[in-house]
Amino acid sequence: MISAPLWQTFLFGMFAVFALLLEVTIQPDSGLQLLLLAPLVAILGLPHGALDLPIAEVLWPLEGWRGKLWFVAVYLGLASAVIIVWILVPGVALAAFLAYSVLHFSDDWSHATSPLKWTGGIATIGAPALFHPEEVDMLFAHLAAPAAADFSANVAAFTGALGLGIFIAICIFKSEARGQAAVEQAILWGIGALLPPLLFFTVYFCGLHSLRHFSVTIQSVPRARRALVISALLSGLVVLVAAMFLQSQVSSDLGEVSKASMQTIFIGLAALTVPHMILVDRFGRLRKQAQ
């Protein structure tokens, strides 16, 4: 990504302040956090992934409805493969999801120096695991067997501690690194310590990652208005399917509904992130060549 505009950092900070006020005044439990997370991810998070079709049209000649159908089939095939892997070996799938999330989210700081790029990616997963290990372990247990969840939580916490140490050292010893990326990551580590994990993820994913990716992509694809319409339609379709699934769980126990919500959100994000990452990587390299 190119150097990010300062308004994105400011807006991310405002998201963080609002979430901190929410935590101090209401102290939402995990159920309420999920109720906040689901619609915000749907409204603010999904649209950036829904631009994948316009991105694909830049990368390949998807002529006519057959070309677009071919792309959708491959895209959904990759996403379905991730879900199948998660069903068969959930522990391996969880560990892989966390690893490629760090890789994907680090691109939010690709305009920064290399160490700061990676400490940012690490913070997105490692900060909540470092400061709230028991809560993260409990959340991971919704996605994999307890032993695998505990292992992933411990590795994430260790990686978080390492990333935080590197970040602090960079800020102390490299004055040129004390810029926009450092401010954003300071906010990230701060809310990682002060907010519960689900609220932390909501602030980061909706308040920085999705917003930054969407704004860069919409400026880079041709026919931006058409891309916005496609994004809105695809996001609406995904939200409708997810709402229908969750509606079918209404008669279930509240704990089971929370578990189903967790699985729907995070396994769904994991499945969609794999083809999304492939497209974003190719698109990013194409943009760099054009600059």
PDB file of C-alpha atoms in Angstrom:
ATOM      1  CA  MET A   1       0.000   0.000   0.000  1.00  0.00           C
ATOM      2  CA  ILE A   2       1.040   3.600  -0.546  1.00  0.00           C
ATOM      3  CA  SER A   3       1.594   5.992   2.349  1.00  0.00           C
ATOM      4  CA  ALA A   4      -1.637   6.258   4.287  1.00  0.00           C
ATOM      5  CA  PRO A   5      -3.461   9.583   4.738  1.00  0.00           C
ATOM      6  CA  LEU A   6      -3.426  11.024   8.244  1.00  0.00           C
ATOM      7  CA  TRP A   7      -7.224  11.108   8.458  1.00  0.00           C
ATOM      8  CA  GLN A   8      -7.206   7.303   8.655  1.00  0.00           C
ATOM      9  CA  THR A   9      -4.979   7.420  11.729  1.00  0.00           C
ATOM     10  CA  PHE A  10      -7.223  10.065  13.286  1.00  0.00           C
ATOM     11  CA  LEU A  11     -10.367   8.047  12.596  1.00  0.00           C
ATOM     12  CA  PHE A  12      -8.746   4.911  14.010  1.00  0.00           C
ATOM     13  CA  GLY A  13      -7.917   6.877  17.155  1.00  0.00           C
ATOM     14  CA  MET A  14     -11.528   8.039  17.418  1.00  0.00           C
ATOM     15  CA  PHE A  15     -12.753   4.449  17.076  1.00  0.00           C
ATOM     16  CA  ALA A  16     -10.366   3.459  19.853  1.00  0.00           C
ATOM     17  CA  VAL A  17     -11.516   6.275  22.176  1.00  0.00           C
ATOM     18  CA  PHE A  18     -15.177   5.396  21.598  1.00  0.00           C
ATOM     19  CA  ALA A  19     -14.509   1.727  22.345  1.00  0.00           C
ATOM     20  CA  LEU A  20     -12.624   2.633  25.527  1.00  0.00           C
ATOM     21  CA  LEU A  21     -15.553   4.777  26.680  1.00  0.00           C
ATOM     22  CA  LEU A  22     -17.890   1.891  25.901  1.00  0.00           C
ATOM     23  CA  GLU A  23     -15.744  -0.477  27.925  1.00  0.00           C
ATOM     24  CA  VAL A  24     -15.542   1.887  30.896  1.00  0.00           C
ATOM     25  CA  THR A  25     -19.260   2.753  30.986  1.00  0.00           C
ATOM     26  CA  ILE A  26     -20.999  -0.452  29.879  1.00  0.00           C
ATOM     27  CA  GLN A  27     -18.341  -3.165  30.241  1.00  0.00           C
ATOM     28  CA  PRO A  28     -20.000  -5.375  27.607  1.00  0.00           C
ATOM     29  CA  ASP A  29     -19.794  -9.121  28.126  1.00  0.00           C
ATOM     30  CA  SER A  30     -18.749 -11.468  25.319  1.00  0.00           C
ATOM     31  CA  GLY A  31     -22.347 -11.838  24.114  1.00  0.00           C
ATOM     32  CA  LEU A  32     -22.811  -8.076  23.711  1.00  0.00           C
ATOM     33  CA  GLN A  33     -19.378  -7.790  22.112  1.00  0.00           C
ATOM     34  CA  LEU A  34     -20.442 -10.340  19.500  1.00  0.00           C
ATOM     35  CA  LEU A  35     -23.625  -8.362  18.887  1.00  0.00           C
ATOM     36  CA  LEU A  36     -21.444  -5.307  18.233  1.00  0.00           C
ATOM     37  CA  LEU A  37     -18.855  -7.213  16.211  1.00  0.00           C
ATOM     38  CA  ALA A  38     -21.183  -8.963  13.758  1.00  0.00           C
ATOM     39  CA  PRO A  39     -23.005  -5.930  12.287  1.00  0.00           C
ATOM     40  CA  LEU A  40     -19.895  -3.732  12.301  1.00  0.00           C
ATOM     41  CA  VAL A  41     -17.869  -6.356  10.454  1.00  0.00           C
ATOM     42  CA  ALA A  42     -20.782  -6.742   8.023  1.00  0.00           C
ATOM     43  CA  ILE A  43     -21.231  -2.991   7.429  1.00  0.00           C
ATOM     44  CA  LEU A  44     -17.640  -1.724   7.700  1.00  0.00           C
ATOM     45  CA  GLY A  45     -15.534  -4.840   7.234  1.00  0.00           C
ATOM     46  CA  LEU A  46     -17.016  -6.899   4.421  1.00  0.00           C
ATOM     47  CA  PRO A  47     -17.128  -4.167   1.737  1.00  0.00           C
ATOM     48  CA  HIS A  48     -13.334  -4.119   1.398  1.00  0.00           C
ATOM     49  CA  GLY A  49     -13.364  -7.835   0.568  1.00  0.00           C
ATOM     50  CA  ALA A  50     -16.321  -7.385  -1.737  1.00  0.00           C
ATOM     51  CA  LEU A  51     -14.058  -5.366  -4.027  1.00  0.00           C
ATOM     52  CA  ASP A  52     -12.265  -8.593  -4.960  1.00  0.00           C
ATOM     53  CA  LEU A  53     -14.292  -8.983  -8.163  1.00  0.00           C
ATOM     54  CA  PRO A  54     -13.311  -5.518  -9.488  1.00  0.00           C
ATOM     55  CA  ILE A  55      -9.705  -6.338  -8.520  1.00  0.00           C
ATOM     56  CA  ALA A  56      -9.903  -9.630 -10.427  1.00  0.00           C
ATOM     57  CA  GLU A  57     -11.206  -7.766 -13.477  1.00  0.00           C
ATOM     58  CA  VAL A  58      -8.019  -5.698 -13.422  1.00  0.00           C
ATOM     59  CA  LEU A  59      -5.809  -8.793 -13.123  1.00  0.00           C
ATOM     60  CA  TRP A  60      -7.502 -11.077 -15.655  1.00  0.00           C
ATOM     61  CA  PRO A  61      -9.750 -10.659 -18.716  1.00  0.00           C
ATOM     62  CA  LEU A  62     -13.011 -11.809 -17.121  1.00  0.00           C
ATOM     63  CA  GLU A  63     -15.095 -11.164 -20.204  1.00  0.00           C
ATOM     64  CA  GLY A  64     -18.841 -11.684 -20.010  1.00  0.00           C
ATOM     65  CA  TRP A  65     -20.796 -13.576 -17.424  1.00  0.00           C
ATOM     66  CA  ARG A  66     -18.836 -16.786 -18.038  1.00  0.00           C
ATOM     67  CA  GLY A  67     -15.567 -15.119 -17.048  1.00  0.00           C
ATOM     68  CA  LYS A  68     -17.088 -13.692 -13.895  1.00  0.00           C
ATOM     69  CA  LEU A  69     -18.743 -17.023 -13.093  1.00  0.00           C
ATOM     70  CA  TRP A  70     -15.377 -18.742 -13.475  1.00  0.00           C
ATOM     71  CA  PHE A  71     -13.798 -16.318 -11.016  1.00  0.00           C
ATOM     72  CA  VAL A  72     -16.616 -16.726  -8.477  1.00  0.00           C
ATOM     73  CA  ALA A  73     -16.377 -20.515  -8.748  1.00  0.00           C
ATOM     74  CA  VAL A  74     -12.617 -20.521  -8.107  1.00  0.00           C
ATOM     75  CA  TYR A  75     -12.956 -17.976  -5.302  1.00  0.00           C
ATOM     76  CA  LEU A  76     -15.697 -19.907  -3.518  1.00  0.00           C
ATOM     77  CA  GLY A  77     -13.841 -23.161  -4.169  1.00  0.00           C
ATOM     78  CA  LEU A  78     -10.795 -21.874  -2.296  1.00  0.00           C
ATOM     79  CA  ALA A  79     -12.982 -20.575   0.536  1.00  0.00           C
ATOM     80  CA  SER A  80     -14.813 -23.923   0.741  1.00  0.00           C
ATOM     81  CA  ALA A  81     -11.481 -25.760   0.889  1.00  0.00           C
ATOM     82  CA  VAL A  82     -10.521 -23.697   3.940  1.00  0.00           C
ATOM     83  CA  ILE A  83     -13.806 -24.581   5.658  1.00  0.00           C
ATOM     84  CA  ILE A  84     -13.288 -28.277   4.895  1.00  0.00           C
ATOM     85  CA  VAL A  85      -9.779 -28.139   6.341  1.00  0.00           C
ATOM     86  CA  TRP A  86     -11.192 -26.425   9.426  1.00  0.00           C
ATOM     87  CA  ILE A  87     -13.758 -29.184   9.879  1.00  0.00           C
ATOM     88  CA  LEU A  88     -11.156 -31.943   9.449  1.00  0.00           C
ATOM     89  CA  VAL A  89      -8.229 -30.450  11.387  1.00  0.00           C
ATOM     90  CA  PRO A  90      -9.460 -27.403  13.315  1.00  0.00           C
ATOM     91  CA  GLY A  91      -6.268 -27.025  15.353  1.00  0.00           C
ATOM     92  CA  VAL A  92      -4.082 -26.814  12.251  1.00  0.00           C
ATOM     93  CA  ALA A  93      -6.597 -24.483  10.586  1.00  0.00           C
ATOM     94  CA  LEU A  94      -6.626 -22.138  13.592  1.00  0.00           C
ATOM     95  CA  ALA A  95      -2.825 -21.926  13.710  1.00  0.00           C
ATOM     96  CA  ALA A  96      -2.655 -21.310   9.951  1.00  0.00           C
ATOM     97  CA  PHE A  97      -5.381 -18.655  10.169  1.00  0.00           C
ATOM     98  CA  LEU A  98      -3.488 -16.752  12.869  1.00  0.00           C
ATOM     99  CA  ALA A  99      -0.228 -16.952  10.891  1.00  0.00           C
ATOM    100  CA  TYR A 100      -1.652 -15.673   7.619  1.00  0.00           C
ATOM    101  CA  SER A 101      -3.679 -13.035   9.464  1.00  0.00           C
ATOM    102  CA  VAL A 102      -0.408 -11.576  10.764  1.00  0.00           C
ATOM    103  CA  LEU A 103       0.944 -11.661   7.218  1.00  0.00           C
ATOM    104  CA  HIS A 104      -2.168 -10.066   5.714  1.00  0.00           C
ATOM    105  CA  PHE A 105      -2.693  -7.398   8.374  1.00  0.00           C
ATOM    106  CA  SER A 106       0.975  -6.367   8.277  1.00  0.00           C
ATOM    107  CA  ASP A 107       0.247  -4.898   4.843  1.00  0.00           C
ATOM    108  CA  ASP A 108      -1.575  -2.064   6.614  1.00  0.00           C
ATOM    109  CA  TRP A 109       1.929  -0.740   7.390  1.00  0.00           C
ATOM    110  CA  SER A 110       3.689  -1.617   4.137  1.00  0.00           C
ATOM    111  CA  HIS A 111       4.531   2.086   3.762  1.00  0.00           C
ATOM    112  CA  ALA A 112       6.601   1.894   6.973  1.00  0.00           C
ATOM    113  CA  THR A 113      10.059   0.453   7.562  1.00  0.00           C
ATOM    114  CA  SER A 114      10.254  -3.336   7.536  1.00  0.00           C
ATOM    115  CA  PRO A 115      10.386  -3.901  11.324  1.00  0.00           C
ATOM    116  CA  LEU A 116       7.341  -1.690  11.900  1.00  0.00           C
ATOM    117  CA  LYS A 117       5.430  -3.480   9.166  1.00  0.00           C
ATOM    118  CA  TRP A 118       5.819  -6.787  10.980  1.00  0.00           C
ATOM    119  CA  THR A 119       5.314  -5.483  14.517  1.00  0.00           C
ATOM    120  CA  GLY A 120       1.995  -4.071  13.307  1.00  0.00           C
ATOM    121  CA  GLY A 121       0.902  -7.421  11.914  1.00  0.00           C
ATOM    122  CA  ILE A 122       2.003  -9.161  15.113  1.00  0.00           C
ATOM    123  CA  ALA A 123       0.125  -6.657  17.279  1.00  0.00           C
ATOM    124  CA  THR A 124      -3.205  -7.456  15.605  1.00  0.00           C
ATOM    125  CA  ILE A 125      -3.054 -11.030  16.919  1.00  0.00           C
ATOM    126  CA  GLY A 126      -0.428 -10.924  19.653  1.00  0.00           C
ATOM    127  CA  ALA A 127      -1.641  -7.923  21.667  1.00  0.00           C
ATOM    128  CA  PRO A 128      -4.917  -9.453  22.925  1.00  0.00           C
ATOM    129  CA  ALA A 129      -3.230 -12.839  23.477  1.00  0.00           C
ATOM    130  CA  LEU A 130      -0.466 -11.185  25.521  1.00  0.00           C
ATOM    131  CA  PHE A 131      -2.686  -9.035  27.721  1.00  0.00           C
ATOM    132  CA  HIS A 132      -5.808 -11.229  27.932  1.00  0.00           C
ATOM    133  CA  PRO A 133      -4.552 -14.835  27.669  1.00  0.00           C
ATOM    134  CA  GLU A 134      -7.494 -16.484  29.423  1.00  0.00           C
ATOM    135  CA  GLU A 135     -10.112 -14.719  27.298  1.00  0.00           C
ATOM    136  CA  VAL A 136      -8.242 -15.466  24.079  1.00  0.00           C
ATOM    137  CA  ASP A 137      -7.850 -19.103  25.107  1.00  0.00           C
ATOM    138  CA  MET A 138     -11.610 -19.299  25.729  1.00  0.00           C
ATOM    139  CA  LEU A 139     -12.400 -17.705  22.353  1.00  0.00           C
ATOM    140  CA  PHE A 140     -10.006 -20.021  20.519  1.00  0.00           C
ATOM    141  CA  ALA A 141     -11.701 -22.995  22.219  1.00  0.00           C
ATOM    142  CA  HIS A 142     -14.818 -22.128  20.182  1.00  0.00           C
ATOM    143  CA  LEU A 143     -12.766 -22.661  17.029  1.00  0.00           C
ATOM    144  CA  ALA A 144     -10.628 -25.701  17.866  1.00  0.00           C
ATOM    145  CA  ALA A 145     -10.093 -28.411  20.488  1.00  0.00           C
ATOM    146  CA  PRO A 146      -8.979 -27.106  23.928  1.00  0.00           C
ATOM    147  CA  ALA A 147      -5.402 -28.397  23.598  1.00  0.00           C
ATOM    148  CA  ALA A 148      -4.955 -26.831  20.165  1.00  0.00           C
ATOM    149  CA  ALA A 149      -6.634 -23.606  21.317  1.00  0.00           C
ATOM    150  CA  ASP A 150      -4.315 -23.397  24.334  1.00  0.00           C
ATOM    151  CA  PHE A 151      -1.238 -23.988  22.152  1.00  0.00           C
ATOM    152  CA  SER A 152      -2.258 -21.295  19.645  1.00  0.00           C
ATOM    153  CA  ALA A 153      -3.043 -18.823  22.440  1.00  0.00           C
ATOM    154  CA  ASN A 154       0.351 -19.420  24.077  1.00  0.00           C
ATOM    155  CA  VAL A 155       2.250 -19.031  20.786  1.00  0.00           C
ATOM    156  CA  ALA A 156       0.281 -15.859  19.997  1.00  0.00           C
ATOM    157  CA  ALA A 157       1.075 -14.433  23.464  1.00  0.00           C
ATOM    158  CA  PHE A 158       4.793 -15.242  23.119  1.00  0.00           C
ATOM    159  CA  THR A 159       4.891 -13.714  19.644  1.00  0.00           C
ATOM    160  CA  GLY A 160       3.045 -10.678  20.982  1.00  0.00           C
ATOM    161  CA  ALA A 161       5.605 -10.176  23.752  1.00  0.00           C
ATOM    162  CA  LEU A 162       8.426 -10.441  21.208  1.00  0.00           C
ATOM    163  CA  GLY A 163       6.686  -8.015  18.833  1.00  0.00           C
ATOM    164  CA  LEU A 164       6.036  -5.486  21.609  1.00  0.00           C
ATOM    165  CA  GLY A 165       9.679  -5.624  22.682  1.00  0.00           C
ATOM    166  CA  ILE A 166      10.868  -5.010  19.114  1.00  0.00           C
ATOM    167  CA  PHE A 167       8.374  -2.162  18.678  1.00  0.00           C
ATOM    168  CA  ILE A 168       9.540  -0.408  21.854  1.00  0.00           C
ATOM    169  CA  ALA A 169      13.202  -0.856  20.885  1.00  0.00           C
ATOM    170  CA  ILE A 170      12.568   0.586  17.410  1.00  0.00           C
ATOM    171  CA  CYS A 171      10.816   3.640  18.856  1.00  0.00           C
ATOM    172  CA  ILE A 172      13.629   4.232  21.357  1.00  0.00           C
ATOM    173  CA  PHE A 173      16.636   3.741  19.098  1.00  0.00           C
ATOM    174  CA  LYS A 174      15.344   4.817  15.653  1.00  0.00           C
ATOM    175  CA  SER A 175      13.991   8.352  15.763  1.00  0.00           C
ATOM    176  CA  GLU A 176      13.038   8.214  12.069  1.00  0.00           C
ATOM    177  CA  ALA A 177      10.585   5.411  12.898  1.00  0.00           C
ATOM    178  CA  ARG A 178       8.539   7.608  15.251  1.00  0.00           C
ATOM    179  CA  GLY A 179       5.967   8.523  12.653  1.00  0.00           C
ATOM    180  CA  GLN A 180       2.449   7.644  11.596  1.00  0.00           C
ATOM    181  CA  ALA A 181       2.944   3.869  11.709  1.00  0.00           C
ATOM    182  CA  ALA A 182       4.390   4.063  15.221  1.00  0.00           C
ATOM    183  CA  VAL A 183       1.421   6.143  16.418  1.00  0.00           C
ATOM    184  CA  GLU A 184      -1.063   3.648  14.984  1.00  0.00           C
ATOM    185  CA  GLN A 185       0.749   0.728  16.524  1.00  0.00           C
ATOM    186  CA  ALA A 186       0.984   2.491  19.896  1.00  0.00           C
ATOM    187  CA  ILE A 187      -2.804   2.833  19.752  1.00  0.00           C
ATOM    188  CA  LEU A 188      -3.059  -0.828  18.766  1.00  0.00           C
ATOM    189  CA  TRP A 189      -0.948  -2.062  21.677  1.00  0.00           C
ATOM    190  CA  GLY A 190      -2.801   0.285  24.013  1.00  0.00           C
ATOM    191  CA  ILE A 191      -6.274  -0.951  23.129  1.00  0.00           C
ATOM    192  CA  GLY A 192      -4.910  -4.503  23.135  1.00  0.00           C
ATOM    193  CA  ALA A 193      -4.139  -4.017  26.815  1.00  0.00           C
ATOM    194  CA  LEU A 194      -7.276  -2.067  27.746  1.00  0.00           C
ATOM    195  CA  LEU A 195     -10.026  -3.661  25.656  1.00  0.00           C
ATOM    196  CA  PRO A 196     -11.360  -7.227  25.666  1.00  0.00           C
ATOM    197  CA  PRO A 197     -10.232  -9.206  22.586  1.00  0.00           C
ATOM    198  CA  LEU A 198     -13.474  -9.078  20.586  1.00  0.00           C
ATOM    199  CA  LEU A 199     -13.853  -5.333  21.069  1.00  0.00           C
ATOM    200  CA  PHE A 200     -10.176  -4.876  20.183  1.00  0.00           C
ATOM    201  CA  PHE A 201     -10.633  -6.803  16.941  1.00  0.00           C
ATOM    202  CA  THR A 202     -13.750  -4.807  16.060  1.00  0.00           C
ATOM    203  CA  VAL A 203     -11.897  -1.501  16.447  1.00  0.00           C
ATOM    204  CA  TYR A 204      -8.884  -2.627  14.431  1.00  0.00           C
ATOM    205  CA  PHE A 205     -10.675  -4.526  11.660  1.00  0.00           C
ATOM    206  CA  CYS A 206     -13.396  -1.942  11.069  1.00  0.00           C
ATOM    207  CA  GLY A 207     -11.619   1.237  12.137  1.00  0.00           C
ATOM    208  CA  LEU A 208      -8.319   0.753  10.326  1.00  0.00           C
ATOM    209  CA  HIS A 209      -7.809  -2.383   8.223  1.00  0.00           C
ATOM    210  CA  SER A 210     -11.007  -2.417   6.185  1.00  0.00           C
ATOM    211  CA  LEU A 211     -11.122   1.355   5.827  1.00  0.00           C
ATOM    212  CA  ARG A 212      -7.505   1.571   4.635  1.00  0.00           C
ATOM    213  CA  HIS A 213      -7.778  -1.299   2.180  1.00  0.00           C
ATOM    214  CA  PHE A 214     -11.103  -0.053   0.791  1.00  0.00           C
ATOM    215  CA  SER A 215      -9.903   3.517   0.246  1.00  0.00           C
ATOM    216  CA  VAL A 216      -6.736   2.408  -1.568  1.00  0.00           C
ATOM    217  CA  THR A 217      -8.523  -0.157  -3.724  1.00  0.00           C
ATOM    218  CA  ILE A 218     -11.432   2.046  -4.766  1.00  0.00           C
ATOM    219  CA  GLN A 219      -8.952   4.654  -6.025  1.00  0.00           C
ATOM    220  CA  SER A 220      -7.039   2.054  -8.034  1.00  0.00           C
ATOM    221  CA  VAL A 221      -9.754   0.103  -9.841  1.00  0.00           C
ATOM    222  CA  PRO A 222     -11.382   1.454 -13.003  1.00  0.00           C
ATOM    223  CA  ARG A 223     -15.082   2.390 -12.909  1.00  0.00           C
ATOM    224  CA  ALA A 224     -15.105   3.101  -9.172  1.00  0.00           C
ATOM    225  CA  ARG A 225     -18.871   3.709  -9.016  1.00  0.00           C
ATOM    226  CA  ARG A 226     -19.580   0.284 -10.498  1.00  0.00           C
ATOM    227  CA  ALA A 227     -17.107  -1.242  -8.020  1.00  0.00           C
ATOM    228  CA  LEU A 228     -18.998   0.407  -5.152  1.00  0.00           C
ATOM    229  CA  VAL A 229     -22.289  -1.074  -6.358  1.00  0.00           C
ATOM    230  CA  ILE A 230     -20.733  -4.554  -6.660  1.00  0.00           C
ATOM    231  CA  SER A 231     -19.251  -4.177  -3.174  1.00  0.00           C
ATOM    232  CA  ALA A 232     -22.618  -3.216  -1.683  1.00  0.00           C
ATOM    233  CA  LEU A 233     -24.476  -6.055  -3.423  1.00  0.00           C
ATOM    234  CA  LEU A 234     -21.970  -8.764  -2.467  1.00  0.00           C
ATOM    235  CA  SER A 235     -21.731  -7.502   1.121  1.00  0.00           C
ATOM    236  CA  GLY A 236     -25.519  -7.498   1.393  1.00  0.00           C
ATOM    237  CA  LEU A 237     -25.688 -11.056   0.082  1.00  0.00           C
ATOM    238  CA  VAL A 238     -23.121 -12.305   2.618  1.00  0.00           C
ATOM    239  CA  VAL A 239     -24.909 -10.484   5.456  1.00  0.00           C
ATOM    240  CA  LEU A 240     -28.230 -12.033   4.404  1.00  0.00           C
ATOM    241  CA  VAL A 241     -26.795 -15.557   4.367  1.00  0.00           C
ATOM    242  CA  ALA A 242     -25.122 -15.043   7.766  1.00  0.00           C
ATOM    243  CA  ALA A 243     -28.329 -13.592   9.252  1.00  0.00           C
ATOM    244  CA  MET A 244     -30.353 -16.560   8.010  1.00  0.00           C
ATOM    245  CA  PHE A 245     -27.863 -18.955   9.571  1.00  0.00           C
ATOM    246  CA  LEU A 246     -27.890 -17.158  12.922  1.00  0.00           C
ATOM    247  CA  GLN A 247     -31.699 -16.934  12.832  1.00  0.00           C
ATOM    248  CA  SER A 248     -31.799 -20.724  12.623  1.00  0.00           C
ATOM    249  CA  GLN A 249     -29.871 -20.816  15.909  1.00  0.00           C
ATOM    250  CA  VAL A 250     -32.331 -18.651  17.879  1.00  0.00           C
ATOM    251  CA  SER A 251     -33.970 -21.581  19.633  1.00  0.00           C
ATOM    252  CA  SER A 252     -30.594 -22.886  20.799  1.00  0.00           C
ATOM    253  CA  ASP A 253     -28.888 -22.330  24.137  1.00  0.00           C
ATOM    254  CA  LEU A 254     -27.330 -18.840  24.493  1.00  0.00           C
ATOM    255  CA  GLY A 255     -23.863 -20.324  24.895  1.00  0.00           C
ATOM    256  CA  GLU A 256     -24.331 -22.345  21.727  1.00  0.00           C
ATOM    257  CA  VAL A 257     -25.533 -19.254  19.876  1.00  0.00           C
ATOM    258  CA  SER A 258     -22.378 -17.389  20.940  1.00  0.00           C
ATOM    259  CA  LYS A 259     -20.266 -20.326  19.797  1.00  0.00           C
ATOM    260  CA  ALA A 260     -22.099 -20.465  16.467  1.00  0.00           C
ATOM    261  CA  SER A 261     -21.645 -16.702  16.043  1.00  0.00           C
ATOM    262  CA  MET A 262     -17.919 -16.967  16.760  1.00  0.00           C
ATOM    263  CA  GLN A 263     -17.532 -19.790  14.289  1.00  0.00           C
ATOM    264  CA  THR A 264     -19.592 -18.021  11.616  1.00  0.00           C
ATOM    265  CA  ILE A 265     -17.583 -14.794  11.896  1.00  0.00           C
ATOM    266  CA  PHE A 266     -14.043 -16.095  12.276  1.00  0.00           C
ATOM    267  CA  ILE A 267     -14.159 -19.270  10.199  1.00  0.00           C
ATOM    268  CA  GLY A 268     -15.988 -17.260   7.549  1.00  0.00           C
ATOM    269  CA  LEU A 269     -13.281 -14.576   7.660  1.00  0.00           C
ATOM    270  CA  ALA A 270     -10.594 -17.258   7.516  1.00  0.00           C
ATOM    271  CA  ALA A 271     -12.194 -18.874   4.469  1.00  0.00           C
ATOM    272  CA  LEU A 272     -12.592 -15.588   2.597  1.00  0.00           C
ATOM    273  CA  THR A 273      -9.157 -14.282   3.554  1.00  0.00           C
ATOM    274  CA  VAL A 274      -7.256 -16.950   1.585  1.00  0.00           C
ATOM    275  CA  PRO A 275      -8.534 -15.997  -1.914  1.00  0.00           C
ATOM    276  CA  HIS A 276      -8.646 -12.347  -0.803  1.00  0.00           C
ATOM    277  CA  MET A 277      -4.938 -12.424   0.121  1.00  0.00           C
ATOM    278  CA  ILE A 278      -4.001 -13.994  -3.221  1.00  0.00           C
ATOM    279  CA  LEU A 279      -5.811 -11.225  -5.106  1.00  0.00           C
ATOM    280  CA  VAL A 280      -4.508  -8.400  -2.933  1.00  0.00           C
ATOM    281  CA  ASP A 281      -0.929  -9.634  -3.253  1.00  0.00           C
ATOM    282  CA  ARG A 282      -1.104  -9.798  -7.064  1.00  0.00           C
ATOM    283  CA  PHE A 283      -2.916  -6.456  -7.237  1.00  0.00           C
ATOM    284  CA  GLY A 284      -0.357  -4.821  -4.962  1.00  0.00           C
ATOM    285  CA  ARG A 285       2.530  -6.032  -7.103  1.00  0.00           C
ATOM    286  CA  LEU A 286       0.751  -4.767 -10.251  1.00  0.00           C
ATOM    287  CA  ARG A 287       0.259  -1.336  -8.687  1.00  0.00           C
ATOM    288  CA  LYS A 288       3.926  -1.119  -7.657  1.00  0.00           C
ATOM    289  CA  GLN A 289       5.016  -1.944 -11.201  1.00  0.00           C
ATOM    290  CA  ALA A 290       2.745   0.798 -12.547  1.00  0.00           C
ATOM    291  CA  GLN A 291       4.163   3.457 -10.204  1.00  0.00           C
TER     292      GLN A 291
END
